[in-house]
Amino acid sequence: MLLALLLLAGAWLWSNTRANLAARQIHSGFHFLREPAGFAIGEGLVPYSPTDSYLWAFAAGIANTLRVAAVGIALATFLGIAVGVGRLSRNALVRWLCTAYVELLRNVPLIVQLFAWYMAATEILPEAANPLEFAPHVYLSKEGLQFPTPVWAMGWALALAGALIGILCAVGLYRWARARGERTGHRPRVFWAALSMALALPLLGWLSGGAPRALDVPELTTFNVSGGAGVTPEFLALLIGLATFTSAYIAEIVRSGILAVPHGQTEAAEALGLSRRQVLRLVVFPQALRVIVPPLTSQYLNLTKNSSLAVAIGYPDLVSIANTAINQNGQALECILLIMCVYLTINLLTALAMGFYNRRVTLVER
Amino acid sequence: MSAAAAGARGRPDTSRAPPTRARGPLPWLKANLFASAPNAVATLLLGAALVRVLPPVVRWLVTDAVYAPDYRACRALEYRAACWGFVTEKHRLILFGRYPYAEQWRPLAATLLVFVALLVTAHPRSWRRWLLPAWAVVLAAFLLLMGGGALGLSPVEAGLWGGLPLTVLLTLVGMSASIPIGLVLALGRRSRLPLFRAASSLYIEMIRGVPLITVLFVASFVFPLLLPQGLRLDVLARVALGITFFQAAYMAEVVRGGLQALPRGQYEAAASVGLTWWQTQRKVILPQALTLVIPSFVNSLLSTFMDTSLVTVVSMYDLTGALRLALGDPQWRHFFLEGYLFVAAVYFTCCLAMSRYSAWLEGRLGSWARRPGAVQA
Amino acid sequence: MSEPIIQFARVNKWFGRFHVLKDIDLQVGRGERIVVCGPSGSGKSTLIRCINRLEEHQEGRIVVDGVELTEEVRSVERVRREVGMVFQQFNLFPHLRVLDNVALAPVCVLKLSREEAEARANQQLARVRIGDQAAKYPGQLSGGQQQRVAIARALCLQPKIMLFDEPTSALDPEMVKEVLDVMLELANQGMTMVVVTHEMGFARSVADRVLFMDSGRIVEENPPSEFFANPRNERTRDFLAKVLPR
């Protein structure tokens, strides 16, 4: 009976939609994706021009979202762990500063922080003609951050391939060692072997490609900085805003994870004579990690979702580009559906990875 | 403790007071700031950094700042100190949006009414049957004060509502409307009928997987398409609806957590006395589950309050949006930092109060809520 | 008699304002087995936790194996190497296998090689008759098995003193015996032991001295024959009446 009601309501909404769309002369369907987009995108990893299709524009948007999310996650994790551990420090000054950091960042909405960072980047930073020089040839100005990059050559491609193979080998080595340990009760130490493999193979790749050393270096000209690679102030503002905001939440997760380890564990380890550092490294952190990782993953997802706020400061992420597209061709339903699909896919993939990790590290019980 | 017990049994209590050497400021300093060599170094470095940074910041913020709405004085500062004159000049725009100047006592009164109602609700002693109807009255009074059109108040259309009262309204409506929907979803997710379970789970997972901006876009672009031709829904109503549907998914998870925390024994006891499913839910399960999740509920309230700031993206002038409106004035544009600090301070005070309250509440309810059978009617 | 291995001289301890240990004087000789009993809250656990500095005393002196316990980290480390402790809640490390649990301390504290540490660990596990469980995780073992592993873990450092803080109180009744048997063997091998327990049968058969504590003081101290037959103090009599089966 309830089902019938829901179906009726659905049918009514659907007929309304069709009438409205017809009245506005909007054609449904996804074939608009093949038409040229007609708008420019400010930055990105994907080469794009306004004559490319809408589909390509969306791809560029996804690439931008993933770009800011990946760097943001790395930065936020680093900051979050540091501040979380700092909140448990014995030093009262460190504790107080970390607590202030967490409370200030958690209690102000992210969009307010983003606006503040963005306006700071565009108003306070110097003009491009007179940038700040952080390190030799690294320039910060209203146009963003510009830094030297290596000129792409065969050697670098080989190095990248070598790095990938090296990491795979290192992981393989660890798995072999663990299996061996379980079989014979004696687990071989593979840390140095794995590390050298992960470093040596890319080095080999680079050398065999002719050891390319050419750099594309930004140079200061009369009007601005040219050359090198750069990131826009929008990217910087979004990155710093997202990373600091999320790091405050990560700090809380790390702190409660460490506190969740029963005190008896620390006592037993201390009674055995282990030093404070050994106690933390061997007994507390491994157990804390199990408590920390699930909420940490949901914070990573939050960061990815929050990157959608880029639309407010003009960074061309997926939502931003979809917004432009909707305003241009009125295909609201399709574009929004696309956005939702992308985010749900990211969610699903992360949930799967999380489930996989959880099953592997669950404490073995009867 | 045995000391008290000893006294009760008529034996002498031979306890002494602890030696004063172990307490006092000097041992505290030693233990907290200079416990070891690296600690001492950190204290000295941080202390030095603070001493260098704090006085100039305080001077910039407070001492050398200009407080009067004097544009020329502010420009003369050339950023060497804060220009709070911007806030003095524009604070009514920031706090109340585009609401007509003469009638601004009405949103002020409405917001104060809500704050008072919150203070009253905060204490567990006021959690009685009359609380919910009281809130309905408060909400109605709020809408009446803001909208007018009766009791001699001139009508003010919803498009002009803005600033802090708009934030408060969106939070309130979003939270209160999402509770019944969230409840239905949570019960649906745990139902034995596969259709309800699938539908509820699908809705919850979909909404939780997408950013709020998407939902706001749906509200602003898609809702007009869903309505029959000729019927137009105000952007405020649409956004409020969007926030409600978004929050309902999270509320469903909060309620589900409470339902799961209840021991199986409660269900079994109700079944053994012969209550129907609906009676069990109404009389036994929900009262206890909802009490258990009150701290999570307060956290939801806090996150909704912060999320309302996103409506500036769909061109509504809540507190954040009104600030951007104020910064649109080319004269005062350069003092954006002071503006953002002001707005951040408002959000910060409200949110800090809420999170401290949530922690206090959790402590208060701790012993009470952990005995689910002991909830009072 | 030679120098006592544990010495308490007018030791007082406070938890905040609460006076938990009052003027404790105690001497424990090498190879002696001491059982401490008393009502809950009397300070018995606190007393033995002061021996390896899991709790700090505010007044008095504690000397363990010739080393005085002060705030100095080195003295604490030296003492902890000679004192092994077994907890009521076992406190095994759940993320490590049994063998790794036991071998952890020799590797980290005694700086032995992995092979030597594991050989020692296997030896100790065999001593408590649980050698076949070396590859399992603590979560897979019963309570009694876990406690025996905990004893092996403490023994692996070859300590001179073993402290037991209510080792059988968290066990199901049928597993108490297996742990007490291990403790009995240990006692027969000449280990210095200080045991906090409610198991009066163990006290009667193993202890050299039984201490009764109440409200932070050592009220009575006697060999078990005297202690159980002629308790001198009224409080001791009260306690024994409640604890001993009729």
CSV table of C-alpha atoms in Angstrom, one decimal, chain A residues 182 185-186 189 264-265 267-274 278 282-283 286-287 290 363-366, chain C residues 49 52 54 80 83 87 91-95 97 104 108-109 115 118 137 139-142 153 157:
chain,number,residue,atom,x,y,z
A,182,GLU,CA,54.3,-17.7,10.4
A,185,GLY,CA,58.1,-18.9,13.9
A,186,HIS,CA,61.2,-16.9,12.9
A,189,ARG,CA,64.2,-8.7,9.0
A,264,GLY,CA,47.3,-1.7,31.7
A,265,GLN,CA,49.2,-2.2,28.4
A,267,GLU,CA,52.0,-0.5,32.7
A,268,ALA,CA,52.9,-4.0,31.6
A,269,ALA,CA,55.3,-2.7,29.1
A,270,GLU,CA,56.9,-0.4,31.6
A,271,ALA,CA,57.1,-3.1,34.2
A,272,LEU,CA,59.1,-5.1,31.7
A,273,GLY,CA,61.6,-2.3,31.6
A,274,LEU,CA,60.9,-0.8,28.2
A,278,GLN,CA,59.8,1.7,23.1
A,282,LEU,CA,55.9,-1.3,20.1
A,283,VAL,CA,52.8,-1.4,22.3
A,286,PRO,CA,50.1,-0.5,16.9
A,287,GLN,CA,47.0,-0.8,19.1
A,290,ARG,CA,43.4,0.0,14.9
A,363,LEU,CA,42.8,-8.5,16.5
A,364,VAL,CA,42.7,-12.3,16.2
A,365,GLU,CA,40.2,-13.7,18.8
A,366,ARG,CA,38.6,-17.0,19.5
C,49,ARG,CA,53.2,-1.3,42.7
C,52,ASN,CA,58.7,-1.4,40.7
C,54,LEU,CA,54.5,1.9,38.8
C,80,ARG,CA,62.5,-3.0,36.6
C,83,VAL,CA,61.6,-7.2,39.2
C,87,PHE,CA,48.8,-8.3,36.6
C,91,ASN,CA,47.8,-7.2,30.1
C,92,LEU,CA,49.2,-9.3,27.3
C,93,PHE,CA,49.9,-7.4,24.1
C,94,PRO,CA,47.0,-8.4,21.9
C,95,HIS,CA,48.6,-7.5,18.6
C,97,ARG,CA,51.8,-13.5,19.1
C,104,LEU,CA,59.8,-8.6,23.4
C,108,CYS,CA,64.4,-4.4,23.7
C,109,VAL,CA,65.7,-4.3,27.2
C,115,GLU,CA,67.4,-16.0,18.0
C,118,GLU,CA,63.2,-16.6,21.1
C,137,TYR,CA,47.5,-14.7,19.6
C,139,GLY,CA,42.8,-13.5,22.1
C,140,GLN,CA,42.8,-17.2,21.2
C,141,LEU,CA,43.8,-18.4,24.6
C,142,SER,CA,41.7,-19.0,27.8
C,153,ARG,CA,56.8,-13.1,29.9
C,157,LEU,CA,64.2,-11.4,32.0
